[in-house]
PDB file of C-alpha atoms in Angstrom:
ATOM      1  CA  MET A   1       0.000   0.000   0.000  1.00 65.00           C
ATOM      2  CA  PHE A   2       2.846   2.371   0.765  1.00 67.00           C
ATOM      3  CA  ARG A   3       5.072   3.828  -1.902  1.00 64.00           C
ATOM      4  CA  PHE A   4       8.606   2.978  -0.897  1.00 56.00           C
ATOM      5  CA  LEU A   5      11.520   5.349  -1.235  1.00 58.00           C
ATOM      6  CA  ALA A   6      14.645   3.462  -2.213  1.00 49.00           C
ATOM      7  CA  GLY A   7      18.030   4.668  -1.076  1.00 44.00           C
ATOM      8  CA  LYS A   8      18.763   6.610   2.090  1.00 47.00           C
ATOM      9  CA  TYR A   9      16.443   7.403   4.939  1.00 45.00           C
ATOM     10  CA  THR A  10      13.666   9.908   4.534  1.00 49.00           C
ATOM     11  CA  GLU A  11      12.296  12.179   7.220  1.00 49.00           C
ATOM     12  CA  SER A  12       9.215  13.072   5.130  1.00 66.00           C
ATOM     13  CA  THR A  13       9.599  16.680   6.203  1.00 73.00           C
ATOM     14  CA  ALA A  14       6.849  17.845   3.896  1.00 79.00           C
ATOM     15  CA  TRP A  15       4.364  15.382   5.383  1.00 83.00           C
ATOM     16  CA  LEU A  16       5.341  16.162   8.988  1.00 83.00           C
ATOM     17  CA  ALA A  17       4.672  19.857   8.335  1.00 84.00           C
ATOM     18  CA  THR A  18       1.011  19.249   7.457  1.00 87.00           C
ATOM     19  CA  PRO A  19      -1.706  20.012  10.068  1.00 89.00           C
ATOM     20  CA  ARG A  20      -2.910  16.387  10.096  1.00 89.00           C
ATOM     21  CA  ALA A  21       0.603  15.142  10.830  1.00 89.00           C
ATOM     22  CA  ARG A  22       0.980  17.565  13.748  1.00 89.00           C
ATOM     23  CA  LEU A  23      -2.383  16.473  15.107  1.00 90.00           C
ATOM     24  CA  PHE A  24      -1.344  12.850  14.767  1.00 91.00           C
ATOM     25  CA  GLN A  25       1.811  13.548  16.790  1.00 89.00           C
ATOM     26  CA  GLN A  26      -0.295  15.050  19.565  1.00 89.00           C
ATOM     27  CA  TYR A  27      -2.430  11.919  19.788  1.00 90.00           C
ATOM     28  CA  GLU A  28       0.676   9.747  19.653  1.00 90.00           C
ATOM     29  CA  ARG A  29       2.202  11.734  22.513  1.00 89.00           C
ATOM     30  CA  ARG A  30      -0.864  10.939  24.605  1.00 89.00           C
ATOM     31  CA  VAL A  31      -0.337   7.238  23.964  1.00 91.00           C
ATOM     32  CA  LEU A  32       3.286   7.540  25.067  1.00 90.00           C
ATOM     33  CA  GLN A  33       2.209   9.298  28.243  1.00 90.00           C
ATOM     34  CA  ARG A  34       0.271   6.160  29.131  1.00 90.00           C
ATOM     35  CA  ILE A  35       3.094   3.773  28.299  1.00 92.00           C
ATOM     36  CA  LEU A  36       6.363   5.434  29.295  1.00 91.00           C
ATOM     37  CA  PRO A  37       5.700   6.042  33.038  1.00 91.00           C
ATOM     38  CA  ARG A  38       5.719   2.267  33.528  1.00 88.00           C
ATOM     39  CA  MET A  39       9.250   2.010  32.178  1.00 88.00           C
ATOM     40  CA  THR A  40      11.889   2.015  34.895  1.00 86.00           C
ATOM     41  CA  GLY A  41      15.664   1.949  34.918  1.00 89.00           C
ATOM     42  CA  TYR A  42      18.598   4.271  34.389  1.00 90.00           C
ATOM     43  CA  ARG A  43      19.099   4.694  30.624  1.00 91.00           C
ATOM     44  CA  CYS A  44      16.396   5.247  28.002  1.00 92.00           C
ATOM     45  CA  VAL A  45      17.179   5.744  24.312  1.00 92.00           C
ATOM     46  CA  GLN A  46      14.840   7.026  21.619  1.00 91.00           C
ATOM     47  CA  ILE A  47      15.723   5.909  18.102  1.00 90.00           C
ATOM     48  CA  GLY A  48      14.664   8.506  15.568  1.00 82.00           C
ATOM     49  CA  SER A  49      13.862  12.170  16.188  1.00 76.00           C
ATOM     50  CA  TRP A  50      10.281  11.788  15.027  1.00 75.00           C
ATOM     51  CA  GLY A  51       9.114  15.317  14.297  1.00 66.00           C
ATOM     52  CA  ASN A  52      12.132  16.756  16.173  1.00 61.00           C
ATOM     53  CA  ASP A  53      10.170  16.434  19.403  1.00 64.00           C
ATOM     54  CA  ARG A  54      12.101  15.766  22.620  1.00 65.00           C
ATOM     55  CA  CYS A  55       9.182  16.051  25.014  1.00 59.00           C
ATOM     56  CA  ALA A  56       8.037  12.516  24.208  1.00 69.00           C
ATOM     57  CA  LEU A  57      10.503  10.991  26.698  1.00 78.00           C
ATOM     58  CA  GLN A  58       9.781  13.428  29.527  1.00 77.00           C
ATOM     59  CA  SER A  59       7.112  11.115  30.932  1.00 80.00           C
ATOM     60  CA  ALA A  60       9.450   8.101  31.034  1.00 85.00           C
ATOM     61  CA  GLY A  61      10.329   6.638  34.419  1.00 85.00           C
ATOM     62  CA  THR A  62      14.046   6.353  33.603  1.00 88.00           C
ATOM     63  CA  LEU A  63      16.692   8.776  34.849  1.00 86.00           C
ATOM     64  CA  CYS A  64      18.693   9.564  31.689  1.00 88.00           C
ATOM     65  CA  HIS A  65      17.374  10.072  28.153  1.00 87.00           C
ATOM     66  CA  TRP A  66      19.213  10.143  24.835  1.00 88.00           C
ATOM     67  CA  GLN A  67      18.075  10.514  21.247  1.00 88.00           C
ATOM     68  CA  LEU A  68      19.650   8.737  18.284  1.00 88.00           C
ATOM     69  CA  GLY A  69      19.006  10.032  14.774  1.00 83.00           C
ATOM     70  CA  PHE A  70      19.337   8.677  11.260  1.00 79.00           C
ATOM     71  CA  GLY A  71      21.818  10.252   8.891  1.00 69.00           C
ATOM     72  CA  ASP A  72      21.760  14.068   9.026  1.00 65.00           C
ATOM     73  CA  GLU A  73      19.207  14.596  11.786  1.00 63.00           C
ATOM     74  CA  SER A  74      20.686  17.597  13.564  1.00 61.00           C
ATOM     75  CA  PRO A  75      18.548  17.586  16.767  1.00 71.00           C
ATOM     76  CA  ALA A  76      19.721  14.079  17.705  1.00 77.00           C
ATOM     77  CA  ASP A  77      22.407  13.530  20.342  1.00 82.00           C
ATOM     78  CA  ILE A  78      24.055  10.712  18.355  1.00 83.00           C
ATOM     79  CA  ARG A  79      23.820   9.861  14.669  1.00 84.00           C
ATOM     80  CA  PHE A  80      24.107   6.358  13.248  1.00 85.00           C
ATOM     81  CA  ASP A  81      23.554   4.520   9.988  1.00 82.00           C
ATOM     82  CA  GLY A  82      20.360   2.702  11.026  1.00 81.00           C
ATOM     83  CA  ARG A  83      22.007  -0.731  11.262  1.00 82.00           C
ATOM     84  CA  HIS A  84      24.704  -0.513  13.964  1.00 87.00           C
ATOM     85  CA  LEU A  85      23.818   1.166  17.241  1.00 91.00           C
ATOM     86  CA  PRO A  86      26.870   2.896  18.794  1.00 90.00           C
ATOM     87  CA  LEU A  87      26.067   1.456  22.219  1.00 91.00           C
ATOM     88  CA  ALA A  88      27.578  -1.316  24.302  1.00 92.00           C
ATOM     89  CA  SER A  89      25.797  -4.623  24.657  1.00 93.00           C
ATOM     90  CA  ALA A  90      23.322  -4.939  27.558  1.00 92.00           C
ATOM     91  CA  SER A  91      23.837  -1.278  28.523  1.00 93.00           C
ATOM     92  CA  VAL A  92      20.318   0.188  28.050  1.00 94.00           C
ATOM     93  CA  ASP A  93      17.189  -0.289  30.164  1.00 94.00           C
ATOM     94  CA  ALA A  94      14.550   0.970  27.706  1.00 94.00           C
ATOM     95  CA  ILE A  95      14.354   1.784  23.982  1.00 94.00           C
ATOM     96  CA  VAL A  96      11.647   3.720  22.121  1.00 94.00           C
ATOM     97  CA  VAL A  97      11.660   3.194  18.354  1.00 93.00           C
ATOM     98  CA  ALA A  98       9.661   6.145  17.011  1.00 90.00           C
ATOM     99  CA  HIS A  99       8.683   5.004  13.503  1.00 89.00           C
ATOM    100  CA  GLY A 100      12.216   3.829  12.878  1.00 89.00           C
ATOM    101  CA  LEU A 101      11.295   0.567  11.168  1.00 91.00           C
ATOM    102  CA  GLU A 102       9.741   2.467   8.258  1.00 89.00           C
ATOM    103  CA  ARG A 103      12.765   4.726   7.827  1.00 86.00           C
ATOM    104  CA  VAL A 104      15.542   2.142   7.521  1.00 87.00           C
ATOM    105  CA  ALA A 105      16.266  -0.215   4.664  1.00 86.00           C
ATOM    106  CA  GLN A 106      16.702  -3.263   6.943  1.00 88.00           C
ATOM    107  CA  PRO A 107      14.235  -3.248   9.850  1.00 91.00           C
ATOM    108  CA  HIS A 108      15.343  -6.731  10.962  1.00 91.00           C
ATOM    109  CA  ALA A 109      18.881  -5.468  11.531  1.00 92.00           C
ATOM    110  CA  LEU A 110      17.599  -2.589  13.657  1.00 93.00           C
ATOM    111  CA  LEU A 111      15.554  -4.965  15.829  1.00 95.00           C
ATOM    112  CA  ARG A 112      18.575  -7.221  16.325  1.00 95.00           C
ATOM    113  CA  GLU A 113      20.616  -4.230  17.445  1.00 94.00           C
ATOM    114  CA  CYS A 114      17.899  -3.260  19.922  1.00 95.00           C
ATOM    115  CA  ALA A 115      17.986  -6.786  21.339  1.00 95.00           C
ATOM    116  CA  ARG A 116      21.759  -6.575  21.657  1.00 95.00           C
ATOM    117  CA  VAL A 117      21.974  -3.285  23.566  1.00 95.00           C
ATOM    118  CA  LEU A 118      19.062  -4.018  25.937  1.00 95.00           C
ATOM    119  CA  ASN A 119      19.775  -5.761  29.205  1.00 93.00           C
ATOM    120  CA  ALA A 120      18.181  -9.034  30.289  1.00 90.00           C
ATOM    121  CA  ARG A 121      14.967  -7.344  31.528  1.00 88.00           C
ATOM    122  CA  GLY A 122      14.954  -4.341  29.203  1.00 93.00           C
ATOM    123  CA  GLN A 123      11.780  -2.864  27.713  1.00 94.00           C
ATOM    124  CA  LEU A 124      11.128  -1.998  24.085  1.00 96.00           C
ATOM    125  CA  VAL A 125       8.425   0.322  22.700  1.00 95.00           C
ATOM    126  CA  ILE A 126       7.862   0.355  18.940  1.00 95.00           C
ATOM    127  CA  LEU A 127       5.660   2.897  17.166  1.00 94.00           C
ATOM    128  CA  ALA A 128       4.791   1.978  13.592  1.00 93.00           C
ATOM    129  CA  PHE A 129       2.227   2.722  10.934  1.00 93.00           C
ATOM    130  CA  ASN A 130      -0.280   0.035  10.093  1.00 91.00           C
ATOM    131  CA  PRO A 131       0.183  -1.161   6.468  1.00 90.00           C
ATOM    132  CA  LEU A 132      -3.410  -2.518   6.450  1.00 87.00           C
ATOM    133  CA  SER A 133      -5.076   0.804   7.245  1.00 87.00           C
ATOM    134  CA  LEU A 134      -7.048   3.007   4.888  1.00 84.00           C
ATOM    135  CA  TRP A 135      -4.527   5.773   5.534  1.00 85.00           C
ATOM    136  CA  ALA A 136      -1.717   3.590   4.160  1.00 85.00           C
ATOM    137  CA  LEU A 137      -3.813   2.859   1.083  1.00 82.00           C
ATOM    138  CA  ARG A 138      -4.223   6.575   0.515  1.00 81.00           C
ATOM    139  CA  GLN A 139      -0.474   7.166   0.852  1.00 80.00           C
ATOM    140  CA  GLY A 140       0.132   4.706  -1.938  1.00 73.00           C
ATOM    141  CA  MET A 141      -2.014   6.653  -4.364  1.00 76.00           C
ATOM    142  CA  PRO A 142      -0.404   9.459  -6.375  1.00 70.00           C
ATOM    143  CA  SER A 143      -1.415  12.876  -5.098  1.00 67.00           C
ATOM    144  CA  HIS A 144      -0.204  16.364  -5.976  1.00 61.00           C
ATOM    145  CA  ARG A 145      -2.360  18.322  -3.544  1.00 72.00           C
ATOM    146  CA  HIS A 146      -1.203  16.850  -0.225  1.00 75.00           C
ATOM    147  CA  PRO A 147       2.271  15.503   0.708  1.00 80.00           C
ATOM    148  CA  THR A 148       2.432  11.762   1.309  1.00 81.00           C
ATOM    149  CA  PHE A 149       4.539   9.686   3.662  1.00 83.00           C
ATOM    150  CA  ARG A 150       6.933   7.419   1.763  1.00 80.00           C
ATOM    151  CA  PRO A 151       8.825   4.898   3.911  1.00 82.00           C
ATOM    152  CA  CYS A 152      12.119   3.242   3.022  1.00 82.00           C
ATOM    153  CA  SER A 153      10.811  -0.265   3.713  1.00 82.00           C
ATOM    154  CA  ALA A 154       7.452  -1.906   4.197  1.00 83.00           C
ATOM    155  CA  PRO A 155       6.327  -1.529   7.834  1.00 86.00           C
ATOM    156  CA  PRO A 156       5.238  -4.866   9.320  1.00 91.00           C
ATOM    157  CA  SER A 157       1.787  -5.492  10.678  1.00 92.00           C
ATOM    158  CA  ALA A 158       1.327  -5.775  14.440  1.00 92.00           C
ATOM    159  CA  SER A 159       1.010  -9.565  14.404  1.00 92.00           C
ATOM    160  CA  ARG A 160       4.101 -10.019  12.264  1.00 93.00           C
ATOM    161  CA  LEU A 161       6.086  -7.632  14.435  1.00 95.00           C
ATOM    162  CA  CYS A 162       5.149  -9.632  17.531  1.00 94.00           C
ATOM    163  CA  ASP A 163       6.411 -12.785  15.799  1.00 95.00           C
ATOM    164  CA  TRP A 164       9.716 -11.052  15.027  1.00 95.00           C
ATOM    165  CA  LEU A 165      10.066  -9.967  18.647  1.00 95.00           C
ATOM    166  CA  ARG A 166       9.442 -13.480  19.961  1.00 95.00           C
ATOM    167  CA  LEU A 167      12.244 -14.778  17.775  1.00 94.00           C
ATOM    168  CA  LEU A 168      14.550 -12.199  19.394  1.00 94.00           C
ATOM    169  CA  GLU A 169      13.584 -13.364  22.932  1.00 92.00           C
ATOM    170  CA  PHE A 170      11.066 -10.591  23.565  1.00 95.00           C
ATOM    171  CA  GLU A 171       7.670 -11.080  25.152  1.00 94.00           C
ATOM    172  CA  PRO A 172       5.000  -8.650  23.858  1.00 94.00           C
ATOM    173  CA  GLU A 173       2.983  -7.275  26.774  1.00 93.00           C
ATOM    174  CA  GLN A 174       0.784  -4.488  25.343  1.00 92.00           C
ATOM    175  CA  LEU A 175      -0.657  -3.559  21.964  1.00 92.00           C
ATOM    176  CA  TRP A 176      -2.203  -0.141  21.381  1.00 92.00           C
ATOM    177  CA  ARG A 177      -4.199   0.953  18.328  1.00 92.00           C
ATOM    178  CA  TYR A 178      -4.673   4.646  17.561  1.00 92.00           C
ATOM    179  CA  GLY A 179      -4.913   7.143  14.728  1.00 89.00           C
ATOM    180  CA  LEU A 180      -6.808  10.030  13.208  1.00 88.00           C
ATOM    181  CA  GLY A 181      -9.223   8.285  10.870  1.00 81.00           C
ATOM    182  CA  PHE A 182     -11.329   5.157  11.032  1.00 77.00           C
ATOM    183  CA  PRO A 183     -12.026   3.512  13.431  1.00 76.00           C
ATOM    184  CA  PHE A 184     -10.753   5.538  16.417  1.00 79.00           C
ATOM    185  CA  PHE A 185     -10.731   9.135  15.070  1.00 78.00           C
ATOM    186  CA  GLY A 186      -8.075  10.371  17.457  1.00 78.00           C
ATOM    187  CA  GLY A 187      -8.644   7.915  20.278  1.00 80.00           C
ATOM    188  CA  ALA A 188      -6.415   5.102  21.514  1.00 82.00           C
ATOM    189  CA  HIS A 189      -7.412   1.641  22.707  1.00 81.00           C
ATOM    190  CA  GLU A 190      -5.411  -1.170  24.248  1.00 83.00           C
ATOM    191  CA  VAL A 191      -6.269  -4.368  22.420  1.00 81.00           C
ATOM    192  CA  ALA A 192      -6.204  -6.651  25.462  1.00 71.00           C
ATOM    193  CA  HIS A 193      -8.448  -4.447  27.628  1.00 64.00           C
ATOM    194  CA  GLY A 194     -10.448  -2.642  24.954  1.00 58.00           C
ATOM    195  CA  SER A 195     -14.041  -3.240  23.987  1.00 64.00           C
ATOM    196  CA  ARG A 196     -15.084  -5.994  21.627  1.00 69.00           C
ATOM    197  CA  TRP A 197     -15.763  -3.683  18.709  1.00 65.00           C
ATOM    198  CA  ALA A 198     -12.310  -2.137  19.087  1.00 66.00           C
ATOM    199  CA  ARG A 199     -10.716  -5.565  18.836  1.00 69.00           C
ATOM    200  CA  CYS A 200     -12.747  -6.416  15.755  1.00 74.00           C
ATOM    201  CA  VAL A 201     -11.922  -3.288  13.742  1.00 78.00           C
ATOM    202  CA  GLY A 202      -8.643  -2.314  15.409  1.00 79.00           C
ATOM    203  CA  TRP A 203      -6.622  -3.931  12.619  1.00 83.00           C
ATOM    204  CA  SER A 204      -7.604  -0.990  10.367  1.00 85.00           C
ATOM    205  CA  ALA A 205      -6.235   1.746  12.673  1.00 89.00           C
ATOM    206  CA  GLN A 206      -3.696   4.197  11.306  1.00 91.00           C
ATOM    207  CA  SER A 207      -0.898   3.281  13.695  1.00 93.00           C
ATOM    208  CA  TYR A 208      -0.062   0.936  16.558  1.00 94.00           C
ATOM    209  CA  ALA A 209       2.333   0.693  19.493  1.00 94.00           C
ATOM    210  CA  VAL A 210       3.860  -2.542  20.806  1.00 95.00           C
ATOM    211  CA  VAL A 211       5.364  -2.778  24.289  1.00 96.00           C
ATOM    212  CA  ALA A 212       7.647  -5.775  24.807  1.00 96.00           C
ATOM    213  CA  ARG A 213      10.026  -6.919  27.515  1.00 94.00           C
ATOM    214  CA  ARG A 214      13.238  -8.791  26.928  1.00 91.00           C
ATOM    215  CA  HIS A 215      13.033 -12.301  28.289  1.00 82.00           C
ATOM    216  CA  VAL A 216      16.314 -14.170  27.981  1.00 74.00           C
ATOM    217  CA  ALA A 217      16.060 -17.854  28.788  1.00 67.00           C
ATOM    218  CA  PRO A 218      18.761 -19.071  31.215  1.00 64.00           C
ATOM    219  CA  ARG A 219      21.461 -21.125  29.534  1.00 62.00           C
ATOM    220  CA  THR A 220      23.104 -24.002  31.359  1.00 60.00           C
ATOM    221  CA  ARG A 221      26.838 -24.379  30.941  1.00 63.00           C
ATOM    222  CA  ILE A 222      27.824 -27.764  29.612  1.00 61.00           C
ATOM    223  CA  GLY A 223      31.073 -29.023  31.137  1.00 61.00           C
ATOM    224  CA  ARG A 224      33.060 -32.239  30.862  1.00 63.00           C
ATOM    225  CA  PRO A 225      31.016 -35.325  31.682  1.00 59.00           C
ATOM    226  CA  VAL A 226      31.916 -36.976  34.964  1.00 55.00           C
ATOM    227  CA  ARG A 227      32.697 -40.650  34.620  1.00 63.00           C
ATOM    228  CA  ALA A 228      30.806 -42.859  37.001  1.00 57.00           C
ATOM    229  CA  ARG A 229      32.870 -45.133  39.187  1.00 60.00           C
ATOM    230  CA  HIS A 230      32.101 -48.772  38.571  1.00 56.00           C
ATOM    231  CA  THR A 231      32.133 -50.681  41.854  1.00 58.00           C
ATOM    232  CA  ARG A 232      32.529 -54.431  41.773  1.00 58.00           C
ATOM    233  CA  PRO A 233      29.467 -56.093  43.236  1.00 55.00           C
ATOM    234  CA  ALA A 234      29.902 -58.353  46.206  1.00 53.00           C
ATOM    235  CA  VAL A 235      30.099 -61.984  45.148  1.00 49.00           C
ATOM    236  CA  GLY A 236      28.399 -64.509  47.404  1.00 51.00           C
ATOM    237  CA  LEU A 237      29.446 -68.040  48.091  1.00 43.00           C
ATOM    238  CA  ALA A 238      26.749 -69.511  45.930  1.00 47.00           C
ATOM    239  CA  ARG A 239      27.882 -67.431  42.905  1.00 48.00           C
ATOM    240  CA  HIS A 240      31.579 -67.913  43.590  1.00 47.00           C
ATOM    241  CA  SER A 241      31.571 -71.680  43.534  1.00 47.00           C
ATOM    242  CA  SER A 242      30.215 -73.603  40.659  1.00 46.00           C
ATOM    243  CA  GLY A 243      30.350 -77.044  42.411  1.00 50.00           C
ATOM    244  CA  ARG A 244      28.869 -78.533  45.523  1.00 50.00           C
ATOM    245  CA  VAL A 245      29.825 -77.031  48.851  1.00 46.00           C
ATOM    246  CA  ILE A 246      31.344 -79.616  51.222  1.00 52.00           C
ATOM    247  CA  CYS A 247      30.528 -79.014  54.828  1.00 46.00           C
ATOM    248  CA  ARG A 248      32.311 -80.950  57.583  1.00 51.00           C
ATOM    249  CA  ARG A 249      31.011 -81.315  61.053  1.00 47.00           C
TER     250      ARG A 249
END
């Protein structure tokens, strides 16, 4: 449904400057205000300066916040190529991917890097556009009146993204659906605790947010096998002698 933009990353500056895009960011900020206070720890990293807005992480429960940008994003604290995060392994407590999967050429590589830098109980929040929505269908149509959002790669659906996260030892905990148009018109609903009608038509929402926690299974170290000592069984008189036992009185 989307029209992809091959090559480097795109910020879609023209689309972000539209009134509908600014209104969408306001609704998305409300969703983050419900999610981020539950995140605890010391370090929180936001990947992608989505709309050059730093107030999205102010509601997070972590102590320190950093922002990583793609390519030439000047407001970001650190810039990287979208495939290799300049962070040490298991050094981050929480990561917020603000529509970063749509703006990189290899979203799988970005998810693997997030799994690498998160600690054993780290939390991951992913904001992504829904490729099955009516809004995505409209972005794929040619239009000269209104700017369109053109991602670098196809954004995955919510169910497929959850499958990717499970393969990377993540456990999805929450799924939020929200957007401007049908069916929520600016509202946000959590799929697990929402009403029945929201679960039935939530697949057509403009965007979604997945909250997952890293769950690393314990690995047992395999050492050298210990050889069992073979003890010689006690041999009785009846087994020791094959003939008749002579008994003298």
